PDB file of C-alpha atoms in Angstrom:
ATOM      1  CA  UNK A   1    -172.212  48.685 -82.951  1.00  0.00           C
ATOM      2  CA  UNK A   2    -175.866  49.280 -83.769  1.00  0.00           C
ATOM      3  CA  UNK A   3    -176.608  51.151 -87.018  1.00  0.00           C
ATOM      4  CA  UNK A   4    -177.020  54.901 -86.907  1.00  0.00           C
ATOM      5  CA  UNK A   5    -180.467  56.454 -87.355  1.00  0.00           C
ATOM      6  CA  UNK A   6    -180.124  59.507 -89.622  1.00  0.00           C
ATOM      7  CA  UNK A   7    -183.031  61.954 -89.803  1.00  0.00           C
ATOM      8  CA  UNK A   8    -182.723  64.441 -92.679  1.00  0.00           C
ATOM      9  CA  UNK A   9    -184.326  67.891 -92.614  1.00  0.00           C
ATOM     10  CA  UNK A  10    -184.542  70.379 -95.465  1.00  0.00           C
ATOM     11  CA  UNK A  11    -184.350  73.233 -92.945  1.00  0.00           C
ATOM     12  CA  UNK A  12    -184.168  73.310 -89.162  1.00  0.00           C
ATOM     13  CA  UNK A  13    -183.314  75.821 -86.454  1.00  0.00           C
ATOM     14  CA  UNK A  14    -180.396  73.767 -85.140  1.00  0.00           C
ATOM     15  CA  UNK A  15    -179.386  70.118 -85.431  1.00  0.00           C
ATOM     16  CA  UNK A  16    -177.912  70.447 -81.935  1.00  0.00           C
ATOM     17  CA  UNK A  17    -181.248  71.549 -80.500  1.00  0.00           C
ATOM     18  CA  UNK A  18    -183.012  68.662 -82.221  1.00  0.00           C
ATOM     19  CA  UNK A  19    -180.594  66.144 -80.712  1.00  0.00           C
ATOM     20  CA  UNK A  20    -180.844  67.717 -77.251  1.00  0.00           C
ATOM     21  CA  UNK A  21    -184.630  67.390 -77.444  1.00  0.00           C
ATOM     22  CA  UNK A  22    -184.143  63.741 -78.364  1.00  0.00           C
ATOM     23  CA  UNK A  23    -181.821  63.285 -75.370  1.00  0.00           C
ATOM     24  CA  UNK A  24    -184.428  64.721 -73.030  1.00  0.00           C
ATOM     25  CA  UNK A  25    -186.999  62.371 -74.593  1.00  0.00           C
ATOM     26  CA  UNK A  26    -184.736  59.395 -73.761  1.00  0.00           C
ATOM     27  CA  UNK A  27    -183.951  58.588 -77.402  1.00  0.00           C
ATOM     28  CA  UNK A  28    -181.484  55.810 -78.072  1.00  0.00           C
ATOM     29  CA  UNK A  29    -177.817  56.349 -78.799  1.00  0.00           C
ATOM     30  CA  UNK A  30    -177.009  56.720 -82.472  1.00  0.00           C
ATOM     31  CA  UNK A  31    -179.748  59.162 -83.482  1.00  0.00           C
ATOM     32  CA  UNK A  32    -178.357  61.667 -86.002  1.00  0.00           C
ATOM     33  CA  UNK A  33    -179.957  64.903 -87.139  1.00  0.00           C
ATOM     34  CA  UNK A  34    -178.751  66.239 -90.500  1.00  0.00           C
ATOM     35  CA  UNK A  35    -180.006  69.397 -92.201  1.00  0.00           C
ATOM     36  CA  UNK A  36    -179.539  71.076 -95.552  1.00  0.00           C
ATOM     37  CA  UNK A  37    -179.810  74.467 -93.866  1.00  0.00           C
ATOM     38  CA  UNK A  38    -179.947  75.810 -90.307  1.00  0.00           C
ATOM     39  CA  UNK A  39    -181.581  79.047 -89.236  1.00  0.00           C
ATOM     40  CA  UNK A  40    -180.119  79.076 -85.722  1.00  0.00           C
ATOM     41  CA  UNK A  41    -176.971  77.000 -85.870  1.00  0.00           C
ATOM     42  CA  UNK A  42    -174.154  77.559 -83.410  1.00  0.00           C
ATOM     43  CA  UNK A  43    -170.681  76.262 -82.768  1.00  0.00           C
ATOM     44  CA  UNK A  44    -168.328  75.956 -79.832  1.00  0.00           C
ATOM     45  CA  UNK A  45    -169.082  78.258 -76.866  1.00  0.00           C
ATOM     46  CA  UNK A  46    -172.399  79.153 -78.464  1.00  0.00           C
ATOM     47  CA  UNK A  47    -170.949  81.203 -81.328  1.00  0.00           C
ATOM     48  CA  UNK A  48    -173.410  81.818 -84.155  1.00  0.00           C
ATOM     49  CA  UNK A  49    -172.702  79.504 -87.076  1.00  0.00           C
ATOM     50  CA  UNK A  50    -174.077  80.594 -90.452  1.00  0.00           C
ATOM     51  CA  UNK A  51    -175.512  77.549 -92.154  1.00  0.00           C
ATOM     52  CA  UNK A  52    -176.523  78.165 -95.789  1.00  0.00           C
ATOM     53  CA  UNK A  53    -177.223  75.371 -98.244  1.00  0.00           C
ATOM     54  CA  UNK A  54    -174.044  73.740 -99.458  1.00  0.00           C
ATOM     55  CA  UNK A  55    -172.596  72.732 -96.108  1.00  0.00           C
ATOM     56  CA  UNK A  56    -172.874  69.624 -93.983  1.00  0.00           C
ATOM     57  CA  UNK A  57    -174.680  70.182 -90.685  1.00  0.00           C
ATOM     58  CA  UNK A  58    -175.272  67.170 -88.488  1.00  0.00           C
ATOM     59  CA  UNK A  59    -175.403  66.272 -84.816  1.00  0.00           C
ATOM     60  CA  UNK A  60    -175.203  62.876 -83.159  1.00  0.00           C
ATOM     61  CA  UNK A  61    -176.734  61.628 -79.910  1.00  0.00           C
ATOM     62  CA  UNK A  62    -174.390  59.627 -77.686  1.00  0.00           C
ATOM     63  CA  UNK A  63    -174.618  57.946 -74.310  1.00  0.00           C
ATOM     64  CA  UNK A  64    -170.921  57.237 -73.661  1.00  0.00           C
ATOM     65  CA  UNK A  65    -171.060  55.784 -70.158  1.00  0.00           C
ATOM     66  CA  UNK A  66    -167.713  57.315 -69.142  1.00  0.00           C
ATOM     67  CA  UNK A  67    -166.882  59.950 -66.537  1.00  0.00           C
ATOM     68  CA  UNK A  68    -167.675  63.600 -67.189  1.00  0.00           C
ATOM     69  CA  UNK A  69    -163.964  64.453 -67.006  1.00  0.00           C
ATOM     70  CA  UNK A  70    -163.309  62.235 -70.029  1.00  0.00           C
ATOM     71  CA  UNK A  71    -166.020  63.654 -72.264  1.00  0.00           C
ATOM     72  CA  UNK A  72    -163.984  66.543 -73.773  1.00  0.00           C
ATOM     73  CA  UNK A  73    -161.696  64.021 -75.460  1.00  0.00           C
ATOM     74  CA  UNK A  74    -164.686  62.733 -77.432  1.00  0.00           C
ATOM     75  CA  UNK A  75    -164.656  65.997 -79.380  1.00  0.00           C
ATOM     76  CA  UNK A  76    -161.019  65.341 -80.246  1.00  0.00           C
ATOM     77  CA  UNK A  77    -162.004  61.907 -81.570  1.00  0.00           C
ATOM     78  CA  UNK A  78    -164.689  63.498 -83.754  1.00  0.00           C
ATOM     79  CA  UNK A  79    -162.159  66.004 -85.117  1.00  0.00           C
ATOM     80  CA  UNK A  80    -159.843  63.168 -86.139  1.00  0.00           C
ATOM     81  CA  UNK A  81    -162.803  61.298 -87.635  1.00  0.00           C
ATOM     82  CA  UNK A  82    -163.769  64.266 -89.810  1.00  0.00           C
ATOM     83  CA  UNK A  83    -160.169  64.629 -90.949  1.00  0.00           C
ATOM     84  CA  UNK A  84    -159.931  60.929 -91.825  1.00  0.00           C
ATOM     85  CA  UNK A  85    -163.202  61.069 -93.772  1.00  0.00           C
ATOM     86  CA  UNK A  86    -162.201  64.122 -95.814  1.00  0.00           C
ATOM     87  CA  UNK A  87    -158.793  62.680 -96.602  1.00  0.00           C
ATOM     88  CA  UNK A  88    -160.314  59.370 -97.673  1.00  0.00           C
ATOM     89  CA  UNK A  89    -162.879  60.984 -99.962  1.00  0.00           C
ATOM     90  CA  UNK A  90    -160.479  63.444-101.540  1.00  0.00           C
ATOM     91  CA  UNK A  91    -157.176  61.545-101.743  1.00  0.00           C
ATOM     92  CA  UNK A  92    -155.499  64.728-100.459  1.00  0.00           C
ATOM     93  CA  UNK A  93    -152.091  64.346 -98.749  1.00  0.00           C
ATOM     94  CA  UNK A  94    -152.325  63.752 -95.000  1.00  0.00           C
ATOM     95  CA  UNK A  95    -150.631  67.053 -94.217  1.00  0.00           C
ATOM     96  CA  UNK A  96    -153.353  68.978 -96.099  1.00  0.00           C
ATOM     97  CA  UNK A  97    -155.803  68.914 -93.181  1.00  0.00           C
ATOM     98  CA  UNK A  98    -154.834  69.688 -89.604  1.00  0.00           C
ATOM     99  CA  UNK A  99    -156.704  69.900 -86.308  1.00  0.00           C
ATOM    100  CA  UNK A 100    -156.640  73.189 -84.406  1.00  0.00           C
ATOM    101  CA  UNK A 101    -156.989  72.672 -80.671  1.00  0.00           C
ATOM    102  CA  UNK A 102    -159.481  71.957 -79.471  1.00  0.00           C
ATOM    103  CA  UNK A 103    -161.919  71.071 -82.268  1.00  0.00           C
ATOM    104  CA  UNK A 104    -161.525  73.013 -85.519  1.00  0.00           C
ATOM    105  CA  UNK A 105    -160.159  71.610 -88.771  1.00  0.00           C
ATOM    106  CA  UNK A 106    -157.878  73.717 -90.924  1.00  0.00           C
ATOM    107  CA  UNK A 107    -156.638  73.663 -94.504  1.00  0.00           C
ATOM    108  CA  UNK A 108    -153.612  75.907 -94.453  1.00  0.00           C
ATOM    109  CA  UNK A 109    -154.808  78.891 -92.448  1.00  0.00           C
ATOM    110  CA  UNK A 110    -158.449  78.506 -93.459  1.00  0.00           C
ATOM    111  CA  UNK A 111    -161.174  76.721 -91.506  1.00  0.00           C
ATOM    112  CA  UNK A 112    -162.988  73.866 -93.207  1.00  0.00           C
ATOM    113  CA  UNK A 113    -164.918  72.379 -90.275  1.00  0.00           C
ATOM    114  CA  UNK A 114    -165.866  72.915 -86.664  1.00  0.00           C
ATOM    115  CA  UNK A 115    -167.319  70.932 -83.789  1.00  0.00           C
ATOM    116  CA  UNK A 116    -169.452  71.715 -80.754  1.00  0.00           C
ATOM    117  CA  UNK A 117    -170.204  69.376 -77.877  1.00  0.00           C
ATOM    118  CA  UNK A 118    -172.794  69.599 -75.112  1.00  0.00           C
ATOM    119  CA  UNK A 119    -173.631  67.226 -72.286  1.00  0.00           C
ATOM    120  CA  UNK A 120    -177.287  67.167 -71.263  1.00  0.00           C
ATOM    121  CA  UNK A 121    -179.949  64.790 -69.941  1.00  0.00           C
ATOM    122  CA  UNK A 122    -177.436  62.051 -69.243  1.00  0.00           C
ATOM    123  CA  UNK A 123    -175.989  62.054 -72.736  1.00  0.00           C
ATOM    124  CA  UNK A 124    -173.892  64.015 -75.197  1.00  0.00           C
ATOM    125  CA  UNK A 125    -174.681  65.954 -78.361  1.00  0.00           C
ATOM    126  CA  UNK A 126    -171.808  66.438 -80.798  1.00  0.00           C
ATOM    127  CA  UNK A 127    -172.498  68.908 -83.597  1.00  0.00           C
ATOM    128  CA  UNK A 128    -170.482  68.962 -86.805  1.00  0.00           C
ATOM    129  CA  UNK A 129    -170.293  71.607 -89.503  1.00  0.00           C
ATOM    130  CA  UNK A 130    -168.258  71.097 -92.682  1.00  0.00           C
ATOM    131  CA  UNK A 131    -167.900  73.599 -95.519  1.00  0.00           C
ATOM    132  CA  UNK A 132    -168.517  71.385 -98.538  1.00  0.00           C
ATOM    133  CA  UNK A 133    -169.730  73.718-101.327  1.00  0.00           C
ATOM    134  CA  UNK A 134    -169.566  77.492-101.513  1.00  0.00           C
ATOM    135  CA  UNK A 135    -172.962  79.082-100.848  1.00  0.00           C
ATOM    136  CA  UNK A 136    -174.685  80.837-103.726  1.00  0.00           C
ATOM    137  CA  UNK A 137    -174.455  84.232-102.033  1.00  0.00           C
ATOM    138  CA  UNK A 138    -170.989  85.454-101.022  1.00  0.00           C
ATOM    139  CA  UNK A 139    -172.547  87.175 -98.010  1.00  0.00           C
ATOM    140  CA  UNK A 140    -173.477  83.739 -96.643  1.00  0.00           C
ATOM    141  CA  UNK A 141    -169.865  82.569 -96.420  1.00  0.00           C
ATOM    142  CA  UNK A 142    -169.252  80.635 -93.241  1.00  0.00           C
ATOM    143  CA  UNK A 143    -166.847  82.485 -90.976  1.00  0.00           C
ATOM    144  CA  UNK A 144    -166.395  83.258 -87.313  1.00  0.00           C
ATOM    145  CA  UNK A 145    -164.427  86.431 -88.064  1.00  0.00           C
ATOM    146  CA  UNK A 146    -160.996  84.976 -87.273  1.00  0.00           C
ATOM    147  CA  UNK A 147    -160.384  82.534 -90.100  1.00  0.00           C
ATOM    148  CA  UNK A 148    -161.437  82.552 -93.724  1.00  0.00           C
ATOM    149  CA  UNK A 149    -163.464  79.507 -94.744  1.00  0.00           C
ATOM    150  CA  UNK A 150    -162.046  76.700 -96.864  1.00  0.00           C
ATOM    151  CA  UNK A 151    -164.405  74.574 -98.960  1.00  0.00           C
ATOM    152  CA  UNK A 152    -164.064  70.899 -99.701  1.00  0.00           C
ATOM    153  CA  UNK A 153    -165.379  71.455-103.235  1.00  0.00           C
ATOM    154  CA  UNK A 154    -162.469  73.768-104.033  1.00  0.00           C
ATOM    155  CA  UNK A 155    -159.961  71.170-102.893  1.00  0.00           C
ATOM    156  CA  UNK A 156    -161.267  67.781-103.894  1.00  0.00           C
ATOM    157  CA  UNK A 157    -164.171  67.943-106.330  1.00  0.00           C
ATOM    158  CA  UNK A 158    -164.313  67.898-110.122  1.00  0.00           C
ATOM    159  CA  UNK A 159    -167.030  67.109-112.618  1.00  0.00           C
ATOM    160  CA  UNK A 160    -167.818  63.954-114.538  1.00  0.00           C
ATOM    161  CA  UNK A 161    -168.423  63.806-118.279  1.00  0.00           C
ATOM    162  CA  UNK A 162    -172.177  63.834-117.757  1.00  0.00           C
ATOM    163  CA  UNK A 163    -172.138  66.854-115.472  1.00  0.00           C
ATOM    164  CA  UNK A 164    -172.137  65.026-112.171  1.00  0.00           C
ATOM    165  CA  UNK A 165    -169.856  65.681-109.216  1.00  0.00           C
ATOM    166  CA  UNK A 166    -166.688  63.682-108.611  1.00  0.00           C
ATOM    167  CA  UNK A 167    -164.504  63.542-105.507  1.00  0.00           C
ATOM    168  CA  UNK A 168    -160.786  63.179-105.990  1.00  0.00           C
ATOM    169  CA  UNK A 169    -160.685  59.580-104.842  1.00  0.00           C
ATOM    170  CA  UNK A 170    -162.992  58.288-107.574  1.00  0.00           C
ATOM    171  CA  UNK A 171    -166.392  58.799-105.938  1.00  0.00           C
ATOM    172  CA  UNK A 172    -169.050  60.344-108.188  1.00  0.00           C
ATOM    173  CA  UNK A 173    -172.504  61.765-107.469  1.00  0.00           C
ATOM    174  CA  UNK A 174    -175.442  63.051-109.453  1.00  0.00           C
ATOM    175  CA  UNK A 175    -175.905  66.284-107.522  1.00  0.00           C
ATOM    176  CA  UNK A 176    -174.723  68.493-104.669  1.00  0.00           C
ATOM    177  CA  UNK A 177    -177.049  67.076-102.015  1.00  0.00           C
ATOM    178  CA  UNK A 178    -175.907  63.533-102.776  1.00  0.00           C
ATOM    179  CA  UNK A 179    -172.291  64.630-102.426  1.00  0.00           C
ATOM    180  CA  UNK A 180    -172.949  66.362 -99.089  1.00  0.00           C
ATOM    181  CA  UNK A 181    -174.653  63.239 -97.773  1.00  0.00           C
ATOM    182  CA  UNK A 182    -171.592  61.231 -98.795  1.00  0.00           C
ATOM    183  CA  UNK A 183    -169.410  63.525 -96.686  1.00  0.00           C
ATOM    184  CA  UNK A 184    -171.810  63.197 -93.760  1.00  0.00           C
ATOM    185  CA  UNK A 185    -171.959  59.420 -94.058  1.00  0.00           C
ATOM    186  CA  UNK A 186    -168.155  59.177 -94.299  1.00  0.00           C
ATOM    187  CA  UNK A 187    -167.766  61.242 -91.125  1.00  0.00           C
ATOM    188  CA  UNK A 188    -170.254  59.062 -89.265  1.00  0.00           C
ATOM    189  CA  UNK A 189    -168.612  55.852 -90.488  1.00  0.00           C
ATOM    190  CA  UNK A 190    -165.180  57.023 -89.406  1.00  0.00           C
ATOM    191  CA  UNK A 191    -166.429  58.147 -85.994  1.00  0.00           C
ATOM    192  CA  UNK A 192    -168.508  55.010 -85.399  1.00  0.00           C
ATOM    193  CA  UNK A 193    -165.350  52.929 -85.848  1.00  0.00           C
ATOM    194  CA  UNK A 194    -163.383  55.095 -83.403  1.00  0.00           C
ATOM    195  CA  UNK A 195    -166.116  55.463 -80.785  1.00  0.00           C
ATOM    196  CA  UNK A 196    -165.902  51.939 -79.285  1.00  0.00           C
ATOM    197  CA  UNK A 197    -162.107  52.265 -79.145  1.00  0.00           C
ATOM    198  CA  UNK A 198    -162.521  55.474 -77.152  1.00  0.00           C
ATOM    199  CA  UNK A 199    -165.145  53.880 -74.896  1.00  0.00           C
ATOM    200  CA  UNK A 200    -162.776  51.041 -74.072  1.00  0.00           C
ATOM    201  CA  UNK A 201    -159.487  52.923 -73.827  1.00  0.00           C
ATOM    202  CA  UNK A 202    -160.112  56.674 -73.643  1.00  0.00           C
ATOM    203  CA  UNK A 203    -158.093  58.987 -75.866  1.00  0.00           C
ATOM    204  CA  UNK A 204    -154.731  57.223 -75.424  1.00  0.00           C
ATOM    205  CA  UNK A 205    -154.921  55.310 -78.751  1.00  0.00           C
ATOM    206  CA  UNK A 206    -155.462  58.592 -80.617  1.00  0.00           C
ATOM    207  CA  UNK A 207    -152.799  60.815 -79.033  1.00  0.00           C
ATOM    208  CA  UNK A 208    -150.059  60.135 -81.566  1.00  0.00           C
ATOM    209  CA  UNK A 209    -152.363  60.810 -84.516  1.00  0.00           C
ATOM    210  CA  UNK A 210    -153.530  64.069 -82.942  1.00  0.00           C
ATOM    211  CA  UNK A 211    -149.954  65.214 -82.368  1.00  0.00           C
ATOM    212  CA  UNK A 212    -149.093  64.461 -86.012  1.00  0.00           C
ATOM    213  CA  UNK A 213    -151.768  66.851 -87.289  1.00  0.00           C
ATOM    214  CA  UNK A 214    -151.676  69.541 -84.572  1.00  0.00           C
ATOM    215  CA  UNK A 215    -152.127  72.859 -86.398  1.00  0.00           C
ATOM    216  CA  UNK A 216    -150.773  74.879 -83.468  1.00  0.00           C
ATOM    217  CA  UNK A 217    -147.589  72.859 -82.999  1.00  0.00           C
ATOM    218  CA  UNK A 218    -144.563  75.183 -82.949  1.00  0.00           C
ATOM    219  CA  UNK A 219    -146.646  78.338 -83.304  1.00  0.00           C
ATOM    220  CA  UNK A 220    -146.378  81.288 -80.937  1.00  0.00           C
ATOM    221  CA  UNK A 221    -149.810  81.943 -79.460  1.00  0.00           C
ATOM    222  CA  UNK A 222    -151.668  84.058 -76.958  1.00  0.00           C
ATOM    223  CA  UNK A 223    -154.233  81.988 -75.058  1.00  0.00           C
ATOM    224  CA  UNK A 224    -157.226  84.067 -73.953  1.00  0.00           C
ATOM    225  CA  UNK A 225    -160.606  83.448 -72.361  1.00  0.00           C
ATOM    226  CA  UNK A 226    -163.769  85.012 -73.780  1.00  0.00           C
ATOM    227  CA  UNK A 227    -163.453  88.021 -71.464  1.00  0.00           C
ATOM    228  CA  UNK A 228    -160.117  88.840 -73.092  1.00  0.00           C
ATOM    229  CA  UNK A 229    -157.970  87.896 -70.104  1.00  0.00           C
ATOM    230  CA  UNK A 230    -154.697  86.283 -71.151  1.00  0.00           C
ATOM    231  CA  UNK A 231    -153.959  82.814 -69.788  1.00  0.00           C
ATOM    232  CA  UNK A 232    -150.469  82.498 -71.222  1.00  0.00           C
ATOM    233  CA  UNK A 233    -148.383  83.618 -74.176  1.00  0.00           C
ATOM    234  CA  UNK A 234    -145.723  81.397 -75.672  1.00  0.00           C
ATOM    235  CA  UNK A 235    -144.914  78.596 -78.100  1.00  0.00           C
ATOM    236  CA  UNK A 236    -147.078  75.500 -78.424  1.00  0.00           C
ATOM    237  CA  UNK A 237    -144.962  72.412 -77.779  1.00  0.00           C
ATOM    238  CA  UNK A 238    -147.636  69.708 -77.779  1.00  0.00           C
ATOM    239  CA  UNK A 239    -150.744  68.263 -76.162  1.00  0.00           C
ATOM    240  CA  UNK A 240    -150.735  66.506 -72.799  1.00  0.00           C
ATOM    241  CA  UNK A 241    -151.543  62.833 -73.411  1.00  0.00           C
ATOM    242  CA  UNK A 242    -153.618  62.386 -70.254  1.00  0.00           C
ATOM    243  CA  UNK A 243    -155.446  65.688 -69.804  1.00  0.00           C
ATOM    244  CA  UNK A 244    -155.481  66.867 -73.470  1.00  0.00           C
ATOM    245  CA  UNK A 245    -154.365  70.284 -72.262  1.00  0.00           C
ATOM    246  CA  UNK A 246    -152.460  72.357 -74.789  1.00  0.00           C
ATOM    247  CA  UNK A 247    -148.821  72.641 -73.709  1.00  0.00           C
ATOM    248  CA  UNK A 248    -147.425  76.170 -74.062  1.00  0.00           C
ATOM    249  CA  UNK A 249    -143.836  77.167 -73.287  1.00  0.00           C
ATOM    250  CA  UNK A 250    -143.874  80.746 -71.987  1.00  0.00           C
ATOM    251  CA  UNK A 251    -140.087  80.936 -71.872  1.00  0.00           C
ATOM    252  CA  UNK A 252    -139.748  79.861 -68.266  1.00  0.00           C
ATOM    253  CA  UNK A 253    -142.017  76.833 -67.918  1.00  0.00           C
ATOM    254  CA  UNK A 254    -144.497  74.585 -69.723  1.00  0.00           C
ATOM    255  CA  UNK A 255    -148.048  75.721 -68.979  1.00  0.00           C
ATOM    256  CA  UNK A 256    -151.027  73.385 -69.392  1.00  0.00           C
ATOM    257  CA  UNK A 257    -154.037  75.131 -70.933  1.00  0.00           C
ATOM    258  CA  UNK A 258    -157.437  73.451 -70.790  1.00  0.00           C
ATOM    259  CA  UNK A 259    -159.681  76.298 -71.948  1.00  0.00           C
ATOM    260  CA  UNK A 260    -159.702  79.490 -73.958  1.00  0.00           C
ATOM    261  CA  UNK A 261    -158.874  80.424 -77.534  1.00  0.00           C
ATOM    262  CA  UNK A 262    -155.524  80.396 -79.292  1.00  0.00           C
ATOM    263  CA  UNK A 263    -154.626  83.643 -81.063  1.00  0.00           C
ATOM    264  CA  UNK A 264    -151.629  83.042 -83.322  1.00  0.00           C
ATOM    265  CA  UNK A 265    -148.826  85.580 -83.032  1.00  0.00           C
ATOM    266  CA  UNK A 266    -146.290  83.918 -85.343  1.00  0.00           C
TER     267      UNK A 266
END
């Protein structure tokens, strides 16, 4: 795999928009846009994503060369890559971080990271947002209104004797920006190892891992589209290995759900 090309911005409207511009300009695969702060960031389905200093915001340009129908599973691979990176840096138990279908990461019932993915100009932009440090102003807390935010710093970071920052697995850094970059680099490293596996084999090699950390497994949910219409209500019993649809038992049958939002009932 060729090395990644990371461009760092102090402030930008949206790392996604920067990568989509690069796609339209025929930039090579592996370009990454990372920003300390976004003024117009957004997540899945275009939801506004507050992006104050203290978080990781980065997007990667990909040219996967697989069918359009397979592209959604690439977001699942990124979710697992973020989880692996955070676990490796923090030395937290594996069960501490789970993936909420389709592409959010949860610590308990709080959201620590989210992913957006857009196909355009013959390529794909995958955007990643991770809550690393709490923002200085409480009003800037990252939230989409449904889940409280979790912060990596609250879970895995201490301080060295000289006032630096230390992750739980023995990594130490001089300042906050250096620590955020370490999270970003760890995510990219993890994903860049998984990406060729996905290109060669699709999502099949990752299904078991995804099932092991499925946040919705066993929960009673109401699946709804943005308009509020209910797709199905029932208990989540898994993820379909081939289609990556969420499998929901409504009491009479197993329903495959490939879109919408999961609202937890119990």
